[in-house]
Coordinates of C-alpha atoms and ligand atoms in Angstrom, one line a residue:
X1 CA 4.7 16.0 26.4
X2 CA 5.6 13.8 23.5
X3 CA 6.3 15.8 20.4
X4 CA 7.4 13.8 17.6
X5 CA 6.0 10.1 17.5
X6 CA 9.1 8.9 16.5
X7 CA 10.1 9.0 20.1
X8 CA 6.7 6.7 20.4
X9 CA 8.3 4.0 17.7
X10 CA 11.6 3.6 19.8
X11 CA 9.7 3.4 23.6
X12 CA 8.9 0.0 21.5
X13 CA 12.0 -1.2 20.4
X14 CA 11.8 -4.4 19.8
X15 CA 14.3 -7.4 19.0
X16 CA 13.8 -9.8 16.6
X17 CA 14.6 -12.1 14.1
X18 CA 15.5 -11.2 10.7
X19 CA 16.6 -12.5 7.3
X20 CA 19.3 -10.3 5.7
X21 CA 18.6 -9.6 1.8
X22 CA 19.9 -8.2 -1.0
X23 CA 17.6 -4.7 -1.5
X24 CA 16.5 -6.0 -5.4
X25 CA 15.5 -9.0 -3.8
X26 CA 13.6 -7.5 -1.4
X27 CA 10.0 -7.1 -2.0
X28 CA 10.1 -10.9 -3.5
X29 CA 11.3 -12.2 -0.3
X30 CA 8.7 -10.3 1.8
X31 CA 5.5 -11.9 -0.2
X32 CA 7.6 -15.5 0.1
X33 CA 7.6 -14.9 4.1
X34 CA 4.0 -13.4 3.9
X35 CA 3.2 -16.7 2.3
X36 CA 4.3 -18.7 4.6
X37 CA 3.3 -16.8 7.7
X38 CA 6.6 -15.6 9.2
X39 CA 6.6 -12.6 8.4
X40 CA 6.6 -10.1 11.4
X41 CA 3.9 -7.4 10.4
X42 CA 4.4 -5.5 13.9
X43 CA 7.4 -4.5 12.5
X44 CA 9.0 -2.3 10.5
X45 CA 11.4 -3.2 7.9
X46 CA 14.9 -1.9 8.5
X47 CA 16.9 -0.8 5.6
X48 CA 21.0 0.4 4.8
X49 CA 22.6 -1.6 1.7
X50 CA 20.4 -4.6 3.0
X51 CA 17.2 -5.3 3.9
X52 CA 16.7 -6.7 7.3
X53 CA 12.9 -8.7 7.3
X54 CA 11.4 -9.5 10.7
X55 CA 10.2 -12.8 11.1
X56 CA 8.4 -14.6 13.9
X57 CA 10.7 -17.8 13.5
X58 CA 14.1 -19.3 11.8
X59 CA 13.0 -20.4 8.9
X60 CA 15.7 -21.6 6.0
X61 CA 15.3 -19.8 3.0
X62 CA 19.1 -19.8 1.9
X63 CA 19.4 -16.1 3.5
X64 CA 21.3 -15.3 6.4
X65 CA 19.7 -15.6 9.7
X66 CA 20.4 -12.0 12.6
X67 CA 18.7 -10.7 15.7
X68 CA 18.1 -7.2 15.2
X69 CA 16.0 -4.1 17.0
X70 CA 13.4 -2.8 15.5
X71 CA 10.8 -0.3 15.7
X72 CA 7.4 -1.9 16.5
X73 CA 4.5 -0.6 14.6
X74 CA 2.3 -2.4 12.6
X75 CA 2.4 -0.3 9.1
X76 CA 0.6 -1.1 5.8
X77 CA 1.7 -1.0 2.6
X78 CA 1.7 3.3 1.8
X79 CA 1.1 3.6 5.0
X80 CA 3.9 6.3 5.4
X81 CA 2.3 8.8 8.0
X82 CA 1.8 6.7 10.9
X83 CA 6.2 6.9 10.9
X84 CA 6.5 10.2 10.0
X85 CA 9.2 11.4 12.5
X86 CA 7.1 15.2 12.4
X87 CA 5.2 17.0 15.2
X88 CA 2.0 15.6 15.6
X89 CA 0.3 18.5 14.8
X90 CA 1.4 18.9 11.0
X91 CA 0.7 15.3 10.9
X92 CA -2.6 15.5 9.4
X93 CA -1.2 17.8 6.4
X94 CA 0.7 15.1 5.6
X95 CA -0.3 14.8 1.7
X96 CA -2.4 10.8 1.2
X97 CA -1.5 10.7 -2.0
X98 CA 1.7 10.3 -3.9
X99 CA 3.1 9.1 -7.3
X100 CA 5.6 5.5 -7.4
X101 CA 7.4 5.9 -11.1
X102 CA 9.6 3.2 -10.8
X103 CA 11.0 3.2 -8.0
X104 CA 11.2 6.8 -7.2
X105 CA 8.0 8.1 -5.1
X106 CA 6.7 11.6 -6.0
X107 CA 5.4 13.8 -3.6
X108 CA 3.6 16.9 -3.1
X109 CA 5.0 19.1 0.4
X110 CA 2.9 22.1 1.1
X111 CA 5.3 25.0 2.2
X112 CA 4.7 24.4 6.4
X113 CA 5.9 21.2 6.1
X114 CA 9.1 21.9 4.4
X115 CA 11.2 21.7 6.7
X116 CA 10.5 17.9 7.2
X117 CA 10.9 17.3 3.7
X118 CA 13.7 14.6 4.5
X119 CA 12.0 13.1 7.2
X120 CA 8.6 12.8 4.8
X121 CA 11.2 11.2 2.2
X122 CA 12.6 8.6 4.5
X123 CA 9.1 7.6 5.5
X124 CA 8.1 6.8 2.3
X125 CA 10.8 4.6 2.0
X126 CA 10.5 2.7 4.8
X127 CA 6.6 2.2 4.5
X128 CA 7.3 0.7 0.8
X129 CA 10.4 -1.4 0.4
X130 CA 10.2 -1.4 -3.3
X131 CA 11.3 2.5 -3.5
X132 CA 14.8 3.4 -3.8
X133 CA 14.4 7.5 -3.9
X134 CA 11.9 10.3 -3.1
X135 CA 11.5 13.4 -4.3
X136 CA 9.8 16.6 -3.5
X137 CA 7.3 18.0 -6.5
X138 CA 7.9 21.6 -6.9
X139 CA 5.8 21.7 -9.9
X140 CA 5.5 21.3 -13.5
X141 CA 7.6 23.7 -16.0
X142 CA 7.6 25.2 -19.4
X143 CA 6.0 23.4 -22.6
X144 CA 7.7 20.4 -21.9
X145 CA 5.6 19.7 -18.8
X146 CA 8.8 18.7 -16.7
X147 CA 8.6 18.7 -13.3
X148 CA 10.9 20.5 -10.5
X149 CA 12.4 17.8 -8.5
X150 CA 14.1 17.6 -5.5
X151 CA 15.5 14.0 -4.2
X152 CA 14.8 14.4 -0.6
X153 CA 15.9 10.8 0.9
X154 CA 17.2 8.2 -0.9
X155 CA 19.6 7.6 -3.8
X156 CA 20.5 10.5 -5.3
X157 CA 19.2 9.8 -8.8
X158 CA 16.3 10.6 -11.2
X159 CA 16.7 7.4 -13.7
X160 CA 14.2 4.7 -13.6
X161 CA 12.4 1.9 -15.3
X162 CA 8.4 2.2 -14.7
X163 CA 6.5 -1.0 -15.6
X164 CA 2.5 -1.0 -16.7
X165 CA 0.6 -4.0 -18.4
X166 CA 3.8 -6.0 -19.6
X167 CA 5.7 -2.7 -20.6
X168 CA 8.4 -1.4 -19.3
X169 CA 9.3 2.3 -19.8
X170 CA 12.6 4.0 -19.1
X171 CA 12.2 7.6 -18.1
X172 CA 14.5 10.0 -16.2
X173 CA 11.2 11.7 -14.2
X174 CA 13.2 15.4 -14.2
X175 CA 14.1 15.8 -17.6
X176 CA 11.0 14.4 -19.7
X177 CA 6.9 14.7 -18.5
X178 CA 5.5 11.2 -17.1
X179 CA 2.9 10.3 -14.7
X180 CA 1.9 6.8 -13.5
X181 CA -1.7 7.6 -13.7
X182 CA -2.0 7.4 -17.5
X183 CA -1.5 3.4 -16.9
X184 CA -5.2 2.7 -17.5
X185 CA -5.3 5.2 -20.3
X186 CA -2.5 3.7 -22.5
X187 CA -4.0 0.4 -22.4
X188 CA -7.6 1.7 -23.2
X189 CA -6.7 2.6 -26.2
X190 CA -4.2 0.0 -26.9
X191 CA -6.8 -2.0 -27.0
X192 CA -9.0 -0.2 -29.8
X193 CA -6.2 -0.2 -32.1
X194 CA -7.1 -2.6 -35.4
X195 CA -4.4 -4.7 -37.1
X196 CA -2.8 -2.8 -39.8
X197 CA -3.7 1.0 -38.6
X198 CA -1.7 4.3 -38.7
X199 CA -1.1 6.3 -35.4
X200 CA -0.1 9.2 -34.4
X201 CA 1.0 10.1 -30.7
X202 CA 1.2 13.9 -31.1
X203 CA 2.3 14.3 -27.8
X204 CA 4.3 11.0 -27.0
X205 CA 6.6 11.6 -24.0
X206 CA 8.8 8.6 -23.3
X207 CA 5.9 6.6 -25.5
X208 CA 3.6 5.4 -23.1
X209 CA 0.8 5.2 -25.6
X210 CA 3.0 4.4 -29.0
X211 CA 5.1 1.3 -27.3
X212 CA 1.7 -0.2 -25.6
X213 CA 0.1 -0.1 -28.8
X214 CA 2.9 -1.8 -30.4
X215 CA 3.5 -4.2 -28.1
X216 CA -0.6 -5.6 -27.3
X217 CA -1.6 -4.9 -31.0
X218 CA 0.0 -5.3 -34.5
X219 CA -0.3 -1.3 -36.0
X220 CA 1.2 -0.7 -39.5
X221 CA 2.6 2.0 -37.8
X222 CA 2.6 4.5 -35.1
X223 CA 4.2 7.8 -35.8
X224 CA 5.7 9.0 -31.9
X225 CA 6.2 12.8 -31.6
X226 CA 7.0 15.2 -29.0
X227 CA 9.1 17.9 -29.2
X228 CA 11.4 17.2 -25.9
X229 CA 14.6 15.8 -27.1
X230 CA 15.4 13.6 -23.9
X231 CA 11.8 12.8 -24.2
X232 CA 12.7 11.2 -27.6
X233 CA 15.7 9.8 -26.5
X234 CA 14.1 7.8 -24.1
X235 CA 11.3 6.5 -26.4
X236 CA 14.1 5.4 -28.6
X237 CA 15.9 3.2 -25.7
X238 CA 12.1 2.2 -25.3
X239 CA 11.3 0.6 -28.5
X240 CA 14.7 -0.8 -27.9
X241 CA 13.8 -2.5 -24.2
X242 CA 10.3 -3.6 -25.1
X243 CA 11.4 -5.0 -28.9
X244 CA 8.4 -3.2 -30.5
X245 CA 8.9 -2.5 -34.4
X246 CA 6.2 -0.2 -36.1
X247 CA 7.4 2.8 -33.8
X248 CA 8.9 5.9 -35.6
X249 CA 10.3 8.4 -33.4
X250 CA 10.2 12.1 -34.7
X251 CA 11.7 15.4 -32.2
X252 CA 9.7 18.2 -33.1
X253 CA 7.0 20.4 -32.7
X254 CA 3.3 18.5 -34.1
X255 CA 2.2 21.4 -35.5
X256 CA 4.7 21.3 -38.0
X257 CA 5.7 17.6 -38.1
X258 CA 1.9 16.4 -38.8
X259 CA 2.5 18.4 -42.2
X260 CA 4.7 15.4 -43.6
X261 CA 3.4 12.7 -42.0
X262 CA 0.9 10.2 -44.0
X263 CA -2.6 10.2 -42.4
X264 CA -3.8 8.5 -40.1
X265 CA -6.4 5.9 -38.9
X266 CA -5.9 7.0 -35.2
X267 CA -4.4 10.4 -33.5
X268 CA -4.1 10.6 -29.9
X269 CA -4.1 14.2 -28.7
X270 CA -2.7 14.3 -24.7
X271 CA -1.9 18.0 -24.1
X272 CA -4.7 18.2 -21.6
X273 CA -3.5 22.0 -21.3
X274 CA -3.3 23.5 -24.5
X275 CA -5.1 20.6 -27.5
X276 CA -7.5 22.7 -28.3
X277 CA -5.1 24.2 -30.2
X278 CA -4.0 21.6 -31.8
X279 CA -7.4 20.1 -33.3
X280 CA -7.3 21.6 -36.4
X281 CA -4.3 20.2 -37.3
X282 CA -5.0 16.4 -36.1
X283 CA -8.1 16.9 -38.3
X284 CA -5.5 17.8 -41.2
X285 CA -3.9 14.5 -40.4
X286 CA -6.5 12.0 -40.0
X287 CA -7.7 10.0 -43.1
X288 CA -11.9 10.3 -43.8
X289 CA -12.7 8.3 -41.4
X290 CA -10.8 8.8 -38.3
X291 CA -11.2 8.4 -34.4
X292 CA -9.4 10.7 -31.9
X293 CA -8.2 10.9 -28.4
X294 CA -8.9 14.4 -27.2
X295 CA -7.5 15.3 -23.7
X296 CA -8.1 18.6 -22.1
X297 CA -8.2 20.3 -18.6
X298 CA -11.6 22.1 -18.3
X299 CA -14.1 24.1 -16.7
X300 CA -16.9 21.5 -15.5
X301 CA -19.0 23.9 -16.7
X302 CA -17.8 24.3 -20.3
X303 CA -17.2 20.8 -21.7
X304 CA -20.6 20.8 -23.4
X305 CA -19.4 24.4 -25.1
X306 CA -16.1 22.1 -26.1
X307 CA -18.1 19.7 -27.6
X308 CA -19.6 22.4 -30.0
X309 CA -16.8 23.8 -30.9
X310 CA -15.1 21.1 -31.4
X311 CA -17.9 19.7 -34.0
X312 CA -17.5 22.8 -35.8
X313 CA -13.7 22.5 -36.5
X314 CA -15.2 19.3 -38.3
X315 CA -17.3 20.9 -39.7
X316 CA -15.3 23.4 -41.5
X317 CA -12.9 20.4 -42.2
X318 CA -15.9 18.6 -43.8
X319 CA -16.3 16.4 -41.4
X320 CA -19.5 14.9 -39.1
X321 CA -18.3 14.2 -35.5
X322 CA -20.0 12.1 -32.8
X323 CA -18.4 11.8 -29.0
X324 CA -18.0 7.7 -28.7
X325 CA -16.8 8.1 -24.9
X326 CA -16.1 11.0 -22.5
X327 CA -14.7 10.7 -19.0
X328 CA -13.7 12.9 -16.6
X329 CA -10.3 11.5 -15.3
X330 CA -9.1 13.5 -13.0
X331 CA -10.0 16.4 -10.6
X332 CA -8.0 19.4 -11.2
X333 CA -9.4 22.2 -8.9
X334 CA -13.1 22.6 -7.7
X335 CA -14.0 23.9 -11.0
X336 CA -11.5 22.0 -13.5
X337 CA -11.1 18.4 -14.6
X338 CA -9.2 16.4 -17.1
X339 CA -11.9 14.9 -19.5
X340 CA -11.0 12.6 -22.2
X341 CA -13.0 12.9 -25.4
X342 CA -12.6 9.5 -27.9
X343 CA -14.2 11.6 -31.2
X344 CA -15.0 9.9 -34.4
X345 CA -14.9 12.1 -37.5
X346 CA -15.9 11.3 -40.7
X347 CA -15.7 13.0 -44.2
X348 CA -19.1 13.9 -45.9
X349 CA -19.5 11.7 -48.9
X350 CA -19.7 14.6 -50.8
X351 CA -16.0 15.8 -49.5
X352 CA -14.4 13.1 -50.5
X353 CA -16.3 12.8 -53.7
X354 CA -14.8 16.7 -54.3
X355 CA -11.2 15.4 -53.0
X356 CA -11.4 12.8 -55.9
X357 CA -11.6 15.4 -58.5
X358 CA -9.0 17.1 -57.5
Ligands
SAM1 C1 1.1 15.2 -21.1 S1 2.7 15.0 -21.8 C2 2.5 13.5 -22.7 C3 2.5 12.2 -22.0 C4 2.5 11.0 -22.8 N1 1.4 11.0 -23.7 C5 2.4 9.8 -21.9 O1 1.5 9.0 -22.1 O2 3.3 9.6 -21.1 C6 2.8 16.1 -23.1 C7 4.0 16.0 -23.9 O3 3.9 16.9 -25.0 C8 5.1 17.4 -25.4 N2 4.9 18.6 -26.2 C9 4.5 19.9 -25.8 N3 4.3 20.7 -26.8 C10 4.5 19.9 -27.9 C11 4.5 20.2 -29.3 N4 4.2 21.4 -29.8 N5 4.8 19.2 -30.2 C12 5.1 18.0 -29.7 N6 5.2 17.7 -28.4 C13 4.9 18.6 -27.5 C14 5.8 17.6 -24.1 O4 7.2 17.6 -24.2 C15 5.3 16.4 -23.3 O5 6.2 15.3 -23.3

């Protein structure tokens, strides 16, 4: 009986040829070899300091030119569980999705396959040449949203640079909160920013938001908060490695920073857990006519309850308030999801005709 499939891969050894690269150089060599049809698809990639590329014939690229063995299986891109070295039967718990942040893949193991967690890491890496490190996601923590990591194969490190839409963000992924799948998100809004507005990102992170707006768009200025201190640090080295201007970094709670801030045109809210609690002082902070970017993690069932409460912080703030785009964007359970609210709010004549006399 065969028990692991890895025993499968290596009934197939296979020689073949190979060009030798450096690791950086890697994944550019691959789509050159693709391109020209030599690559060897069958085959799987083999990987120590090098990189060791199958190919069907000698081609000369400048590289150097080996016969290896290699394990013959056709993988795709991602396609990590086919070489799984795991009993077959916890094969299909094998998680189908996982987060790439730089070049570190993130990945969620469910207690029975624990003990595998090295051999789910190594997979990873050998499915998708581009990654470096993999780590096990025990979780996120405290305020800060950090998660518990645990490098499972790989290089033992933490540090990477993530790229989206021509930025590139530098973010240690155990010490501050970042996820991959905001991509989309930072560059929606990127794009509604006018020339010449105030922002505030009251929850910044490393900056995804704050350093896309200020690198596709020309802001007066975007005020960049979060109360994380490495989170900071890293948005600093940020605006540094994208050479934005208009970003000013501030450590500290929102609550209490917002208080001596100027107001602003535009205030992006993304503490999907706990905004609500928040509103009231993003309202504080916005000038009479104001949009903002409300993410929360919800009940399907009580968004439209959101909604009204929500108009009636505005309301009480003076303010009239129309939803200009909601979407759910993620599934959180069966019965929660992450919606994104973009809310316009606007003064009543009449309150800022009272403002004026004050
Ligand atoms: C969901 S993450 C933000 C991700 C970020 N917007 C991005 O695009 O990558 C929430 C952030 O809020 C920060 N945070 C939590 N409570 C805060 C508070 N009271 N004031 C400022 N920042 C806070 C956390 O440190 C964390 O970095």
């Amino acid at each position: 009986m065969r028990i692991f499939n890895y025993a499968y891969f290596h009934d197939i050894l296979m020689k073949s040829l190979c060009v030798k690269v450096e690791r950086k150089q890697g994944e550019e060599v691959r789509k050159k070899l693709l391109e020209m049809g030599v690559l060897n698809k069958k085959l799987v990639i083999k990987r120590n300091d090098f990189l060791y590329i199958p190919i069907l014939k000698k081609i000369n690229l400048g590289f150097e030119i080996l016969e290896k063995d290699f394990d013959g299986i056709e993988i795709g891109e991602g396609d990590y569980k086919k070489i799984v070295e795991i009993p077959d039967r916890l094969r299909e718990l094998l998680p189908t999705s996982f987060d790439i942040i730089g070049d570190i893949a993130i990945i969620k193991i469910i207690d029975e396959l624990l003990p595998y967690k090295k051999m789910v890491g190594n997979a990873l890496l050998r499915a998708q040449i581009n990654l470096r490190t993999a780590c096990a996601d025990r979780g996120v923590k405290n305020e800060c949203r950090i998660r518990d990591l645990e490098v499972v194969a790989g290089e033992k490190k933490t540090e990477t640079i993530h790229k989206e839409y021509n930025i590139k963000l530098k973010v240690d992924v155990s010490k501050v909160y970042f996820s991959p799948r905001l991509a989309s998100e930072h560059h929606r809004i990127a794009k509604q920013v006018g020339k010449n507005e105030t922002v505030i990102d009251m929850f910044t992170g490393v900056g995804g938001f704050a350093v896309m707006i200020a690198k596709h768009k020309k802001p007066k200025k975007v005020f960049a908060i979060d109360i994380n201190k490495t989170a900071v640090g890293y948005l600093k080295e940020n605006i540094k490695i994208n050479k934005v201007e208009n970003v000013v970094p501030i450590q500290g709670d929102a609550k209490k920073v917002m208080k001596n801030i100027e107001k602003a045109d535009r205030i992006i809210m993304n503490l999907p857990h706990k905004a609500y609690e928040f509103f009231d002082d993003a309202l504080n902070s916005l000038k009479d006519k104001g949009i903002i970017h409300y993410y929360e993690i919800i009940e399907k069932d009580k968004i439209n309850n959101r909604i009204s409460d929500l108009k009636k912080n505005c309301e009480k703030n003076g303010r009239k308030m129309e939803v200009v785009y909601l979407k759910s964007v993620k599934t959180y359970s069966p019965s929660e999801v992450k919606v994104v609210m973009d809310v316009k709010c606007t003064k009543a004549a009449r309150e800022i005709f009272k403002a004026g006399l004050h």
